[in-house]
XYZ file of C-alpha atoms in Angstrom:
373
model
C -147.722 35.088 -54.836
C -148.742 31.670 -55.332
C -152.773 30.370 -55.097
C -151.437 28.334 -51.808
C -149.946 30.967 -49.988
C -152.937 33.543 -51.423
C -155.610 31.288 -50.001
C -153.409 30.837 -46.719
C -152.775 34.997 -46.025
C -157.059 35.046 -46.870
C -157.762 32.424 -44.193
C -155.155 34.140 -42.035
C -157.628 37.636 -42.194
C -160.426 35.253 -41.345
C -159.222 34.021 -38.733
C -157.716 36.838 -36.936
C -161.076 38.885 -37.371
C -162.853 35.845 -35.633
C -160.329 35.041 -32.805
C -160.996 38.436 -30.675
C -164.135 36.856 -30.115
C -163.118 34.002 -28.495
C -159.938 34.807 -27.290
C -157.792 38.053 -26.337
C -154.972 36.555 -27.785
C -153.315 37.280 -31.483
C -151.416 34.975 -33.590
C -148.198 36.268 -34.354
C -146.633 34.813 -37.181
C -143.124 34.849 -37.207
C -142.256 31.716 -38.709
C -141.853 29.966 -42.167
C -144.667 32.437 -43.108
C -142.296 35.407 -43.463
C -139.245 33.909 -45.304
C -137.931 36.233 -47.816
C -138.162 34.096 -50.787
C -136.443 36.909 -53.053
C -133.078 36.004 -51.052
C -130.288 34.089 -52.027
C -130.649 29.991 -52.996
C -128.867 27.641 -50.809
C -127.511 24.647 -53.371
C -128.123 21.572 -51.848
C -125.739 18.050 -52.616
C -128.092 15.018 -50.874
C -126.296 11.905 -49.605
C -128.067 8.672 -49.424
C -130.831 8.653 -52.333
C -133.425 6.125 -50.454
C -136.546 6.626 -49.992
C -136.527 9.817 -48.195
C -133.916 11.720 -49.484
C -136.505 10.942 -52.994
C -139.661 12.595 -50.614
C -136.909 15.633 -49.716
C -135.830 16.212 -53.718
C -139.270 16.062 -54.940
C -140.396 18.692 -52.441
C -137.363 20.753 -52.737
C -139.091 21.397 -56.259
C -141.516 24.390 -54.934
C -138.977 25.653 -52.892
C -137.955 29.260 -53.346
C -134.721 29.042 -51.189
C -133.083 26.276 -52.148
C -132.086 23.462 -54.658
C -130.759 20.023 -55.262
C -127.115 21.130 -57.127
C -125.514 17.576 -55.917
C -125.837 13.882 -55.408
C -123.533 11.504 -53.378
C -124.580 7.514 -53.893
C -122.976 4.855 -53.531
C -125.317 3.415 -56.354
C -123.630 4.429 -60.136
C -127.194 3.672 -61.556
C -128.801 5.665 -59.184
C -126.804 8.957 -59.548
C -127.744 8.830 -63.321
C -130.732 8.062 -63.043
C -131.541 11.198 -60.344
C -129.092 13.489 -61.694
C -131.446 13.219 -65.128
C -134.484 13.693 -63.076
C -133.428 16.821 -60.935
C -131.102 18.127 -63.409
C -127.842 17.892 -61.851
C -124.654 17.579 -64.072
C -122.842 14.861 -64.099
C -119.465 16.826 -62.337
C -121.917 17.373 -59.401
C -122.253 13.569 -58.578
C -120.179 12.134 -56.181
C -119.723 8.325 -54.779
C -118.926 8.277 -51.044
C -114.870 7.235 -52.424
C -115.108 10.858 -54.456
C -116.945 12.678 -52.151
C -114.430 14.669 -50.360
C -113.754 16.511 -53.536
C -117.292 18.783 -52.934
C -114.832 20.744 -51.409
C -113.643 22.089 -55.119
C -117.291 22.768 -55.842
C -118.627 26.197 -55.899
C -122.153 24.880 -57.316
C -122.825 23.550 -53.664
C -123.685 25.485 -50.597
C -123.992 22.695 -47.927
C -124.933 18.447 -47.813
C -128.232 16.791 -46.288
C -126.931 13.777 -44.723
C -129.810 11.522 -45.191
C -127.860 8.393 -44.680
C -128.245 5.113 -41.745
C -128.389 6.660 -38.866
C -124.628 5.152 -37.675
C -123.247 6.690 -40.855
C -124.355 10.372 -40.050
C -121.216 10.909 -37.616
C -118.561 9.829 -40.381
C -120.528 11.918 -43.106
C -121.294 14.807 -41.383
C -117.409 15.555 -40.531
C -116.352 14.846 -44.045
C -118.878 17.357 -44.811
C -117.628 19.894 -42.883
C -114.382 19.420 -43.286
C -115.204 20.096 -47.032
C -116.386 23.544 -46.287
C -119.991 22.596 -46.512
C -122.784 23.727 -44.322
C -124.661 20.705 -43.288
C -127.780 19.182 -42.813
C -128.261 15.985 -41.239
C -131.123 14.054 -40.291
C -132.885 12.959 -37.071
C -131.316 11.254 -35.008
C -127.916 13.209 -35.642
C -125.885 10.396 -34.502
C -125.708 6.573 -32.761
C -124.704 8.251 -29.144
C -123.889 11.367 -27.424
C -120.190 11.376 -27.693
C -120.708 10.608 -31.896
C -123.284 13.895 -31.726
C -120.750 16.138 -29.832
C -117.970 15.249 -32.316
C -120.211 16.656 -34.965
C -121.072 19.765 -33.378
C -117.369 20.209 -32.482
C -116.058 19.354 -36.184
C -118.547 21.946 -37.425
C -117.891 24.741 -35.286
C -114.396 24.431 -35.871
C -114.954 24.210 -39.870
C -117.025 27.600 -39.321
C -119.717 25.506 -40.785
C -123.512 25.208 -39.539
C -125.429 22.155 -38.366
C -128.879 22.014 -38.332
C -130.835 18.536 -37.895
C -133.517 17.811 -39.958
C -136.443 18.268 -37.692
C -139.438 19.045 -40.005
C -141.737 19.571 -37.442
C -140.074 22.464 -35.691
C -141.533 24.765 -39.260
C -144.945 22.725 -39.456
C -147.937 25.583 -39.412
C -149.950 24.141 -37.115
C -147.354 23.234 -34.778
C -146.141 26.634 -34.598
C -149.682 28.042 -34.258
C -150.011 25.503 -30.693
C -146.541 27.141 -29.711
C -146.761 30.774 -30.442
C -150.441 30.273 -28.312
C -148.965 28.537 -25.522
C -146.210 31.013 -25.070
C -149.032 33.677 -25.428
C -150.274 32.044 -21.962
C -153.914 30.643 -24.007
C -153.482 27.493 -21.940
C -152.157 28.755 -18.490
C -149.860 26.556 -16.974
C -148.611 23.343 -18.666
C -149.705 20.827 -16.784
C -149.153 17.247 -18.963
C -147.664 15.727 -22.225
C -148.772 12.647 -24.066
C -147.291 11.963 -27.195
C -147.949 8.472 -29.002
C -145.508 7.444 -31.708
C -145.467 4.304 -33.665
C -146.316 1.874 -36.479
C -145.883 -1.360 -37.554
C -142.741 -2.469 -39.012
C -142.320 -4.545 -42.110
C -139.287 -6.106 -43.719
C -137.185 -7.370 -40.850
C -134.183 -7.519 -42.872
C -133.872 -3.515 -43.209
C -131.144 -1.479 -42.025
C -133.633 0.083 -39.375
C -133.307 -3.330 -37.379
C -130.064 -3.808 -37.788
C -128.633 -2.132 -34.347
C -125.337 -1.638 -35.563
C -127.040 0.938 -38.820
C -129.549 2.235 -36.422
C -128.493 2.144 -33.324
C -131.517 0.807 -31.910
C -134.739 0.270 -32.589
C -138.424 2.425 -32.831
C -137.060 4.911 -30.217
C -134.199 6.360 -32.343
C -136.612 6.086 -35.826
C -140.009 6.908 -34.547
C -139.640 7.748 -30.442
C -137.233 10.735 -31.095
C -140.226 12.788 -32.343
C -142.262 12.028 -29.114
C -138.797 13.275 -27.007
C -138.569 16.472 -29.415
C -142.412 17.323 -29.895
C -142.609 17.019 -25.949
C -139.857 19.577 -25.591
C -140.966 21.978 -27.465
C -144.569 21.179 -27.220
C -143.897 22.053 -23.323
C -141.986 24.672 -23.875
C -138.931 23.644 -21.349
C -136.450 21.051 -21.133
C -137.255 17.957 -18.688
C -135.055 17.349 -15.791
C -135.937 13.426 -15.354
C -136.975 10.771 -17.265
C -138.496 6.933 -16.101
C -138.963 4.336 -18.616
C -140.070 0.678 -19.533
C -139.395 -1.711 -22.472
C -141.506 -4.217 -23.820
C -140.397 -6.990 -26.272
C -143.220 -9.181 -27.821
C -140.956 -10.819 -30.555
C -137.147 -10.905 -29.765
C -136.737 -12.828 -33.394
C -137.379 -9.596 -35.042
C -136.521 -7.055 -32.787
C -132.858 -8.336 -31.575
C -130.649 -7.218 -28.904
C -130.463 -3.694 -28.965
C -133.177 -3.369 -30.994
C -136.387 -1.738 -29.009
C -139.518 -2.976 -30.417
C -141.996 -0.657 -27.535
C -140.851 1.802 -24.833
C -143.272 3.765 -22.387
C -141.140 6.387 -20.764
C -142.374 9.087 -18.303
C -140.300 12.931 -18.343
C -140.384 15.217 -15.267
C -140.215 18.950 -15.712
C -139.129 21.412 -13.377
C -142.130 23.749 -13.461
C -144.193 20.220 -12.135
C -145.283 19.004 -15.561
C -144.971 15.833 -16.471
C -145.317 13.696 -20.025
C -146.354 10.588 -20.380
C -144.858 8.944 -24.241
C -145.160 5.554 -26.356
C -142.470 4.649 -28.853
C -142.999 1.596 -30.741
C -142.397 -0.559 -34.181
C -145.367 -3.194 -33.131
C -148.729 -0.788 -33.369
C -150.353 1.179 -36.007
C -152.247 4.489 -35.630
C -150.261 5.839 -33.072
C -149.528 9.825 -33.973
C -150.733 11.772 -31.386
C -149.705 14.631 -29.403
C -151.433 16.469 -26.552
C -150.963 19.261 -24.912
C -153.207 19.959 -21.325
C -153.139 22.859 -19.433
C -154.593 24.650 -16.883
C -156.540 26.857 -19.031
C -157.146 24.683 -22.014
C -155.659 22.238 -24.490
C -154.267 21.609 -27.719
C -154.298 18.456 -29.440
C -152.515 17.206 -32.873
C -153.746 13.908 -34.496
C -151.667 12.923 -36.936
C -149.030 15.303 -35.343
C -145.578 13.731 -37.241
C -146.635 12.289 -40.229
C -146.240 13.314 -43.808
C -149.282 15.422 -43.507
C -151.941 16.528 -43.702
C -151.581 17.881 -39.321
C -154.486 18.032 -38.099
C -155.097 19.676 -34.886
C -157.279 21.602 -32.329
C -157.453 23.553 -28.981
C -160.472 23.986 -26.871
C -161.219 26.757 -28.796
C -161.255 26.128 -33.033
C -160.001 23.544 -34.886
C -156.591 24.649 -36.690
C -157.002 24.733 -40.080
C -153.734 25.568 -42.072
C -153.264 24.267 -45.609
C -151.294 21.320 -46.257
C -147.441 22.511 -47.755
C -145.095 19.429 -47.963
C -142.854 19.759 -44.599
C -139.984 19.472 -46.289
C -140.373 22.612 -48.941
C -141.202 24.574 -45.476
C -138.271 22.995 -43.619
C -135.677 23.508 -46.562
C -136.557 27.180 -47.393
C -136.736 27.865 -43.756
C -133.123 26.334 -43.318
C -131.668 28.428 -46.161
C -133.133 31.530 -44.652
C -131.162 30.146 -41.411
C -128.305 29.782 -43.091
C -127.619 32.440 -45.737
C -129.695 35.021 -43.901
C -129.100 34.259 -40.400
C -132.555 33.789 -39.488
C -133.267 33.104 -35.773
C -136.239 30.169 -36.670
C -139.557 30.060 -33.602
C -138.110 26.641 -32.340
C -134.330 25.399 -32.717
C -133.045 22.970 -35.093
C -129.426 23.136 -34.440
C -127.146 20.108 -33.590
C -127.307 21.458 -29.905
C -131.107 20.575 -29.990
C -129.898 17.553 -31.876
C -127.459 16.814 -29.371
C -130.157 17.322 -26.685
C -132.507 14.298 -28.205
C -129.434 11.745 -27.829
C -129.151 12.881 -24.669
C -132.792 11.708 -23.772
C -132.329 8.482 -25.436
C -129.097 7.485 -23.479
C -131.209 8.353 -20.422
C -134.322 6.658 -21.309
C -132.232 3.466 -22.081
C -130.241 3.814 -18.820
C -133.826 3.928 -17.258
C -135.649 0.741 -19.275
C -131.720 -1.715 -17.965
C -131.625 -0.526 -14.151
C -135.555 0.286 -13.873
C -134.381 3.570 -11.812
C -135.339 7.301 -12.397
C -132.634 8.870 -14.599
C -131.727 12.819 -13.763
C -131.272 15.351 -16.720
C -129.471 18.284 -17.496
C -129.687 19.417 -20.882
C -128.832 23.069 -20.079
C-alpha cells in the first residue's frame, strides 16, 4: 500500500470515529477507494497529444489499472518525442492517415479521444469501428445528433463509451454525494454552480466555433450542467437562460463569451449557473438544503477540491483526477464495475442535450422543457 493511500485509510478511521458525534450518518465508500488494483491493465492509445492529453499521460504514471501502450498525432515530431518519454514503441504510433490500423494491435485495449471538440464524433467511430473501447472527452460531441451517432456506432461495435468526466471519481465530490443520498441535507432545495476564467490567445481552436462548437459553455459551462446533475441528484426538467457578449471581436458568432442559465427540477429545486470565458475565480459549487449544505470551492479544477458541509470541512488528500478517473475506468471496463455516478456516453449524451436547450433558451428568451429520461 502506498504512503498516500496509507495516510488516506488512517484519516478515514479518524474520521468515522468522530462523525457519530455529529452526525448519525456513515460514509460509505464505494467508489475509486475500492478498485482492485491487482486486476487486469487496460492499454491505453491517446489521440491528440496537446496540452491535456500531456496532464492525462503524466498522471496515468501512478496508475495501477492502466497504461499509455499508443499514440495517434498528427505531429511526426511529437510521436517521437512522447513515444521516448512514455515508452511506447515505435509500431504503436499512429498518424490520424494510419490510424485505422489499431485495429491489428493487440498491445491496445481502447483510445482516449482527447482531440477538438468537433473532431470527437469522426474519431470516436473510427475507434470503435477498430474494436477499441473508447474514451472520449467532455463535451462528447458538437450536437446531439453527432453524440447519438457515437453511442450508436459503439453499441453496435460491442465497444464501451465512457466520457471523460473526472469529477464523477473526485473524493470529495463523492463524499457530498454518498451524504446527500444518505438524506444529511434533507431535501434539495437549490444549485449554484460558477464556472469560468479568462481566456487568452484568441486565435485558439477553443474560439474557433467550427473546432469547438461554441464558446465557454461547451469548454468550461458543461461542468456547471454535469456537477448540477449529479450534485442534485436528479435530472432537470427545464432550463431558462441569458447570454452576454462584452467583446464580439473575440468571441464571434457562435462563440459564447458569458451565459447565466436557470434549471428547474421536478422535486421543486432549482439551480441557478454562470458559464463564462471573461472572469477569473469562478469555481464554485453549492449545494443547499433543507437540513444543511455542502459547498466546493475550487470544485472543477486541477485540484487541490476543497470543500465543506455545515458540519466539517472535507479533508481528502489531493490524488491527480486523472490517475483516479483512469483506474476507475479500467475497473469499468475490464471488470464491469458499476462506478457511484455515471460516465457513460448516455450521461454524455445527456450534457449536449442541456446545451442545445440552454442555447434554444439564450435566441428565443423562452423557457425550454427537458426530458432526459
Amino acid at each position: 500500500m502506498n504512503r498516500s493511500r496509507r495516510e488516506f485509510l488512517q484519516k478515514l478511521t479518524m474520521s468515522s470515529m468522530v462523525l457519530p458525534i455529529v452526525s448519525t450518518y456513515t460514509p460509505q465508500w464505494y467508489g475509486p477507494l475500492h478498485t482492485d488494483v491487482q486486476g487486469p491493465v487496460l492499454r491505453v492509445a491517446l489521440m491528440g497529444l496537446g496540452g491535456y492529453a500531456q496532464r492525462v499521460a503524466d498522471a496515468m504514471k501512478d496508475c495501477k489499472r492502466a497504461k499509455v501502450t499508443g499514440l495517434v498525432s498528427g505531429t511526426p515530431a511529437k510521436l517521437k518525442e512522447w513515444g521516448s518519454k512514455y515508452n511506447v514503441p515505435e509500431r504503436n504510433r499512429y498518424s490520424y492517415e494510419t490510424f485505422d490500423d489499431i485495429k491489428n494491435n493487440p498491445d491496445i485495449d481502447a483510445v482516449y479521444v482527447i482531440t477538438p471538440n468537433a473532431l470527437h464524433h469522426d474519431n470516436v467511430i473510427r475507434a470503435a469501428r477498430a474494436g477499441k473501447h473508447v474514451i472520449c472527452e467532455k463535451p462528447m460531441a458538437v450536437s446531439v445528433q453527432e453524440g447519438q451517432e457515437m453511442v450508436d456506432a459503439c453499441a453496435a461495435a460491442g465497444v464501451q463509451l465512457l466520457i471523460g468526466y473526472r469529477m464523477r471519481f473526485e473524493p470529495n465530490t463523492l463524499e457530498i454525494v454518498n451524504r446527500r443520498n444518505a438524506g444529511e441535507f434533507g431535501k434539495i432545495n437549490f444549485f449554484q454552480g460558477q464556472c469560468g476564467f479568462k481566456i487568452g490567445d484568441p486565435n485558439q481552436w477553443r474560439l474557433n466555433k467550427e473546432l469547438a462548437g461554441g464558446g465557454a459553455l461547451f469548454d468550461i459551462g458543461i461542468y456547471a450542467i454535469n456537477g448540477t446533475r449529479y450534485m442534485v441528484g436528479e435530472e432537470p426538467v427545464w432550463v431558462t437562460a441569458q447570454e452576454t457578449k462584452t467583446d464580439p471581436t473575440k468571441f464571434k458568432e457562435g462563440v459564447d463569451e458569458t451565459i447565466q442559465f436557470q434549471l428547474g427540477f421536478a422535486s421543486g429545486a432549482v439551480a441557478s449557473c454562470l458559464s463564462t470565458y471573461n472572469m477569473n475565480y469562478l469555481d464554485r459549487f453549492y449545494l443547499n438544503g433543507d437540513k444543511g449544505f455542502a459547498e466546493l470551492w475550487p470544485s472543477t479544477g486541477y485540484g487541490p477540491i476543497k470543500g465543506r458541509t455545515h458540519q466539517q470541512p472535507l479533508n481528502h488528500p489531493h490524488i491527480a483526477h486523472q490517475t483516479i478517473q483512469m483506474d476507475e475506468m479500467a475497473a469499468i471496463i475490464l471488470d464491469g464495475k458499476k462506478p457511484v455516478l455515471p460516465v457513460d456516453g448516455t450521461t454524455g449524451l445527456q450534457d449536449l442535450k442541456i446545451i442545445e436547450a440552454i442555447y434554444r433558451a439564450c435566441a428565443t428568451g423562452a423557457r425550454q422543457e427537458l426530458k432526459l429520461v
